[in-house]
PDB file of C-alpha atoms in Angstrom:
ATOM      1  CA  MET A   1      52.525 103.113 101.274  1.00 88.00           C
ATOM      2  CA  PHE A   2      51.451  99.675 102.493  1.00 93.00           C
ATOM      3  CA  THR A   3      48.275  99.531 104.602  1.00 97.00           C
ATOM      4  CA  SER A   4      47.893  96.860 107.296  1.00 98.00           C
ATOM      5  CA  VAL A   5      45.013  96.244 109.647  1.00 97.00           C
ATOM      6  CA  LEU A   6      46.463  94.872 112.863  1.00 97.00           C
ATOM      7  CA  MET A   7      44.134  92.962 115.219  1.00 95.00           C
ATOM      8  CA  ILE A   8      45.410  92.631 118.788  1.00 94.00           C
ATOM      9  CA  GLU A   9      44.069  91.761 122.235  1.00 88.00           C
ATOM     10  CA  LYS A  10      46.689  93.390 124.471  1.00 89.00           C
ATOM     11  CA  ALA A  11      49.426  96.002 124.293  1.00 93.00           C
ATOM     12  CA  LEU A  12      52.158  95.291 121.783  1.00 96.00           C
ATOM     13  CA  THR A  13      55.550  94.416 123.217  1.00 95.00           C
ATOM     14  CA  SER A  14      58.716  95.967 121.829  1.00 95.00           C
ATOM     15  CA  ALA A  15      59.423  92.651 120.073  1.00 95.00           C
ATOM     16  CA  ASP A  16      55.931  92.683 118.509  1.00 96.00           C
ATOM     17  CA  VAL A  17      56.435  96.248 117.266  1.00 97.00           C
ATOM     18  CA  GLU A  18      59.818  95.414 115.767  1.00 95.00           C
ATOM     19  CA  PHE A  19      58.394  92.335 114.072  1.00 94.00           C
ATOM     20  CA  VAL A  20      55.357  93.959 112.445  1.00 96.00           C
ATOM     21  CA  THR A  21      57.172  97.143 111.451  1.00 96.00           C
ATOM     22  CA  THR A  22      59.919  95.216 109.649  1.00 95.00           C
ATOM     23  CA  LEU A  23      57.716  92.729 107.777  1.00 94.00           C
ATOM     24  CA  HIS A  24      57.843  94.814 104.600  1.00 93.00           C
ATOM     25  CA  GLY A  25      61.456  95.920 104.707  1.00 92.00           C
ATOM     26  CA  ASP A  26      61.927  99.622 104.067  1.00 90.00           C
ATOM     27  CA  GLU A  27      58.461 100.170 102.595  1.00 92.00           C
ATOM     28  CA  PRO A  28      56.470 102.604 104.756  1.00 93.00           C
ATOM     29  CA  VAL A  29      53.463 101.016 106.498  1.00 95.00           C
ATOM     30  CA  THR A  30      50.287 102.529 107.860  1.00 97.00           C
ATOM     31  CA  PHE A  31      48.690 100.496 110.645  1.00 98.00           C
ATOM     32  CA  HIS A  32      44.997 100.536 111.493  1.00 98.00           C
ATOM     33  CA  VAL A  33      44.941  98.807 114.874  1.00 98.00           C
ATOM     34  CA  LEU A  34      41.848  97.062 116.217  1.00 97.00           C
ATOM     35  CA  LEU A  35      42.037  95.960 119.841  1.00 94.00           C
ATOM     36  CA  GLN A  36      39.456  93.857 121.620  1.00 88.00           C
ATOM     37  CA  PRO A  37      40.467  93.247 125.235  1.00 81.00           C
ATOM     38  CA  ARG A  38      40.912  89.615 126.234  1.00 66.00           C
ATOM     39  CA  GLY A  39      38.196  89.886 128.894  1.00 56.00           C
ATOM     40  CA  ASP A  40      35.630  90.776 126.210  1.00 45.00           C
ATOM     41  CA  GLN A  41      36.433  87.691 124.121  1.00 50.00           C
ATOM     42  CA  ALA A  42      36.064  83.977 124.752  1.00 52.00           C
ATOM     43  CA  ASP A  43      34.668  82.760 128.025  1.00 62.00           C
ATOM     44  CA  ARG A  44      36.861  82.079 131.022  1.00 56.00           C
ATOM     45  CA  LEU A  45      36.919  78.313 130.506  1.00 56.00           C
ATOM     46  CA  LEU A  46      38.431  78.589 127.013  1.00 60.00           C
ATOM     47  CA  ARG A  47      40.989  81.098 128.258  1.00 60.00           C
ATOM     48  CA  ALA A  48      41.915  78.777 131.135  1.00 59.00           C
ATOM     49  CA  ILE A  49      42.301  75.814 128.754  1.00 63.00           C
ATOM     50  CA  ASP A  50      44.637  77.901 126.599  1.00 62.00           C
ATOM     51  CA  ASP A  51      46.667  78.799 129.682  1.00 62.00           C
ATOM     52  CA  VAL A  52      46.967  75.139 130.713  1.00 62.00           C
ATOM     53  CA  ALA A  53      47.973  74.144 127.180  1.00 63.00           C
ATOM     54  CA  LEU A  54      50.754  76.729 127.359  1.00 63.00           C
ATOM     55  CA  GLY A  55      51.896  75.394 130.732  1.00 66.00           C
ATOM     56  CA  GLU A  56      50.798  78.579 132.467  1.00 65.00           C
ATOM     57  CA  ILE A  57      48.874  76.940 135.309  1.00 64.00           C
ATOM     58  CA  GLU A  58      49.095  80.010 137.528  1.00 67.00           C
ATOM     59  CA  GLU A  59      47.481  82.109 134.781  1.00 65.00           C
ATOM     60  CA  ALA A  60      44.655  79.571 134.431  1.00 51.00           C
ATOM     61  CA  VAL A  61      43.914  79.815 138.143  1.00 49.00           C
ATOM     62  CA  HIS A  62      43.604  83.596 137.867  1.00 49.00           C
ATOM     63  CA  GLU A  63      41.438  83.787 134.705  1.00 51.00           C
ATOM     64  CA  GLY A  64      38.493  84.802 136.874  1.00 50.00           C
ATOM     65  CA  GLU A  65      40.411  87.975 137.694  1.00 51.00           C
ATOM     66  CA  THR A  66      40.716  89.042 134.036  1.00 52.00           C
ATOM     67  CA  PRO A  67      38.857  92.357 133.703  1.00 52.00           C
ATOM     68  CA  GLU A  68      35.587  92.145 131.809  1.00 56.00           C
ATOM     69  CA  GLY A  69      33.016  94.667 130.672  1.00 59.00           C
ATOM     70  CA  GLU A  70      33.829  98.304 131.450  1.00 61.00           C
ATOM     71  CA  ALA A  71      37.015  97.342 133.320  1.00 58.00           C
ATOM     72  CA  ALA A  72      38.255  95.471 130.216  1.00 63.00           C
ATOM     73  CA  ARG A  73      37.534  98.498 128.032  1.00 77.00           C
ATOM     74  CA  SER A  74      39.529 100.758 130.342  1.00 80.00           C
ATOM     75  CA  VAL A  75      42.518  98.378 130.266  1.00 81.00           C
ATOM     76  CA  GLY A  76      42.058  97.975 126.508  1.00 85.00           C
ATOM     77  CA  ALA A  77      42.061 101.724 125.875  1.00 90.00           C
ATOM     78  CA  ARG A  78      45.386 102.059 127.701  1.00 93.00           C
ATOM     79  CA  ALA A  79      46.816  99.065 125.808  1.00 92.00           C
ATOM     80  CA  LEU A  80      45.699 100.569 122.495  1.00 96.00           C
ATOM     81  CA  GLU A  81      47.326 103.910 123.264  1.00 96.00           C
ATOM     82  CA  VAL A  82      50.593 102.214 124.312  1.00 96.00           C
ATOM     83  CA  SER A  83      50.573 100.182 121.088  1.00 97.00           C
ATOM     84  CA  LEU A  84      49.884 103.174 118.850  1.00 98.00           C
ATOM     85  CA  THR A  85      52.636 105.188 120.520  1.00 98.00           C
ATOM     86  CA  ALA A  86      55.099 102.316 120.069  1.00 97.00           C
ATOM     87  CA  LEU A  87      54.237 101.887 116.370  1.00 98.00           C
ATOM     88  CA  ARG A  88      54.619 105.624 115.760  1.00 98.00           C
ATOM     89  CA  SER A  89      57.924 105.676 117.639  1.00 97.00           C
ATOM     90  CA  ALA A  90      59.125 102.938 115.283  1.00 96.00           C
ATOM     91  CA  GLY A  91      58.425 105.243 112.327  1.00 95.00           C
ATOM     92  CA  SER A  92      55.038 103.929 111.189  1.00 96.00           C
ATOM     93  CA  SER A  93      51.783 105.751 110.846  1.00 97.00           C
ATOM     94  CA  ALA A  94      49.198 104.276 113.232  1.00 98.00           C
ATOM     95  CA  VAL A  95      45.583 104.884 114.190  1.00 98.00           C
ATOM     96  CA  GLY A  96      43.406 102.611 116.252  1.00 97.00           C
ATOM     97  CA  THR A  97      40.014 101.650 117.544  1.00 96.00           C
ATOM     98  CA  LEU A  98      38.862  99.785 120.612  1.00 94.00           C
ATOM     99  CA  VAL A  99      36.444  97.060 119.480  1.00 91.00           C
ATOM    100  CA  GLU A 100      33.619  96.260 121.869  1.00 82.00           C
ATOM    101  CA  ASP A 101      31.441  93.932 119.778  1.00 80.00           C
ATOM    102  CA  HIS A 102      31.890  91.613 116.820  1.00 84.00           C
ATOM    103  CA  PRO A 103      35.582  92.114 115.998  1.00 87.00           C
ATOM    104  CA  LEU A 104      35.322  90.474 112.582  1.00 88.00           C
ATOM    105  CA  ASP A 105      32.557  92.845 111.504  1.00 90.00           C
ATOM    106  CA  ALA A 106      34.741  95.755 112.607  1.00 92.00           C
ATOM    107  CA  LEU A 107      37.683  94.201 110.757  1.00 94.00           C
ATOM    108  CA  ARG A 108      35.775  93.849 107.510  1.00 94.00           C
ATOM    109  CA  GLY A 109      34.563  97.440 107.778  1.00 95.00           C
ATOM    110  CA  VAL A 110      38.063  98.829 108.323  1.00 97.00           C
ATOM    111  CA  VAL A 111      39.581  96.702 105.526  1.00 97.00           C
ATOM    112  CA  ASP A 112      36.973  98.018 103.101  1.00 96.00           C
ATOM    113  CA  GLU A 113      37.140 101.607 104.359  1.00 97.00           C
ATOM    114  CA  VAL A 114      40.921 102.007 104.143  1.00 97.00           C
ATOM    115  CA  GLY A 115      41.602  99.688 101.202  1.00 97.00           C
ATOM    116  CA  ALA A 116      43.910  97.526 103.320  1.00 97.00           C
ATOM    117  CA  ASP A 117      46.579  95.423 101.652  1.00 97.00           C
ATOM    118  CA  GLU A 118      46.636  92.819 104.430  1.00 97.00           C
ATOM    119  CA  VAL A 119      45.396  91.847 107.868  1.00 97.00           C
ATOM    120  CA  ILE A 120      47.770  90.844 110.649  1.00 96.00           C
ATOM    121  CA  VAL A 121      46.242  88.998 113.596  1.00 93.00           C
ATOM    122  CA  LEU A 122      48.685  89.171 116.510  1.00 92.00           C
ATOM    123  CA  THR A 123      47.411  87.374 119.626  1.00 87.00           C
ATOM    124  CA  ASP A 124      48.402  84.884 122.252  1.00 80.00           C
ATOM    125  CA  PRO A 125      47.830  81.284 121.143  1.00 75.00           C
ATOM    126  CA  HIS A 126      44.200  80.197 121.467  1.00 70.00           C
ATOM    127  CA  TYR A 127      44.479  76.455 120.990  1.00 63.00           C
ATOM    128  CA  VAL A 128      40.816  75.535 121.323  1.00 63.00           C
ATOM    129  CA  GLU A 129      39.650  78.170 118.848  1.00 65.00           C
ATOM    130  CA  GLU A 130      42.538  77.464 116.470  1.00 64.00           C
ATOM    131  CA  PHE A 131      41.884  73.723 116.507  1.00 63.00           C
ATOM    132  CA  PHE A 132      38.299  74.317 115.425  1.00 62.00           C
ATOM    133  CA  HIS A 133      39.273  77.194 113.091  1.00 59.00           C
ATOM    134  CA  ARG A 134      37.221  79.643 115.154  1.00 61.00           C
ATOM    135  CA  ASP A 135      40.127  82.003 115.910  1.00 76.00           C
ATOM    136  CA  TRP A 136      40.192  85.492 114.429  1.00 77.00           C
ATOM    137  CA  ALA A 137      42.673  84.656 111.665  1.00 80.00           C
ATOM    138  CA  SER A 138      40.828  81.557 110.442  1.00 80.00           C
ATOM    139  CA  ARG A 139      37.483  83.336 110.394  1.00 81.00           C
ATOM    140  CA  ALA A 140      38.908  86.527 108.849  1.00 89.00           C
ATOM    141  CA  ARG A 141      40.291  84.615 105.875  1.00 89.00           C
ATOM    142  CA  HIS A 142      36.711  83.996 104.771  1.00 83.00           C
ATOM    143  CA  LYS A 143      35.534  87.574 105.292  1.00 86.00           C
ATOM    144  CA  VAL A 144      38.040  90.191 104.224  1.00 92.00           C
ATOM    145  CA  GLY A 145      39.301  89.449 100.726  1.00 92.00           C
ATOM    146  CA  VAL A 146      42.937  90.314 101.507  1.00 95.00           C
ATOM    147  CA  PRO A 147      45.786  88.146 102.828  1.00 95.00           C
ATOM    148  CA  VAL A 148      45.573  87.364 106.558  1.00 94.00           C
ATOM    149  CA  LEU A 149      48.756  86.675 108.510  1.00 93.00           C
ATOM    150  CA  LYS A 150      48.523  84.975 111.924  1.00 92.00           C
ATOM    151  CA  LEU A 151      51.317  85.814 114.372  1.00 90.00           C
ATOM    152  CA  PHE A 152      51.780  84.975 118.034  1.00 88.00           C
ATOM    153  CA  SER A 153      52.516  87.860 120.361  1.00 87.00           C
ATOM    154  CA  HIS A 154      55.558  87.999 122.593  1.00 78.00           C
ATOM    155  CA  SER A 155      54.741  87.928 126.287  1.00 68.00           C
ATOM    156  CA  ASP A 156      57.458  90.274 127.598  1.00 54.00           C
ATOM    157  CA  ALA A 157      57.931  93.931 126.701  1.00 43.00           C
TER     158      ALA A 157
END
């Protein structure tokens, strides 16, 4: 059994589920999913810059409407449940946690606790953070002691 810790910021799409569940061929995979809602992450300006870089001007205009605080946690809890259900439906074992503070500390704790074989960071592109190596994947590589794979999520379910 292969153990992966999967860090996400929104519900997995069907394409995301297919991608991560087939990475290791026929070997069974257990996923430990950590989800921190987008509204609890980087500030609005960085999110808007990412949207503009992706050509999603309309999204940048509406970044102020992204749920934050308790509203983000409520949206995140639903997204986590949808993701876990989808992973299980694809034949994988999956458990998850909603991360409210310090996602990399939570990541390191889960990797150590479950003896993870790898970390998969599956998020939208975050160009500013990635340029300065402040994105989750870049920072995790220095903290967890297992391989870290950075993947970009698909936007449509």
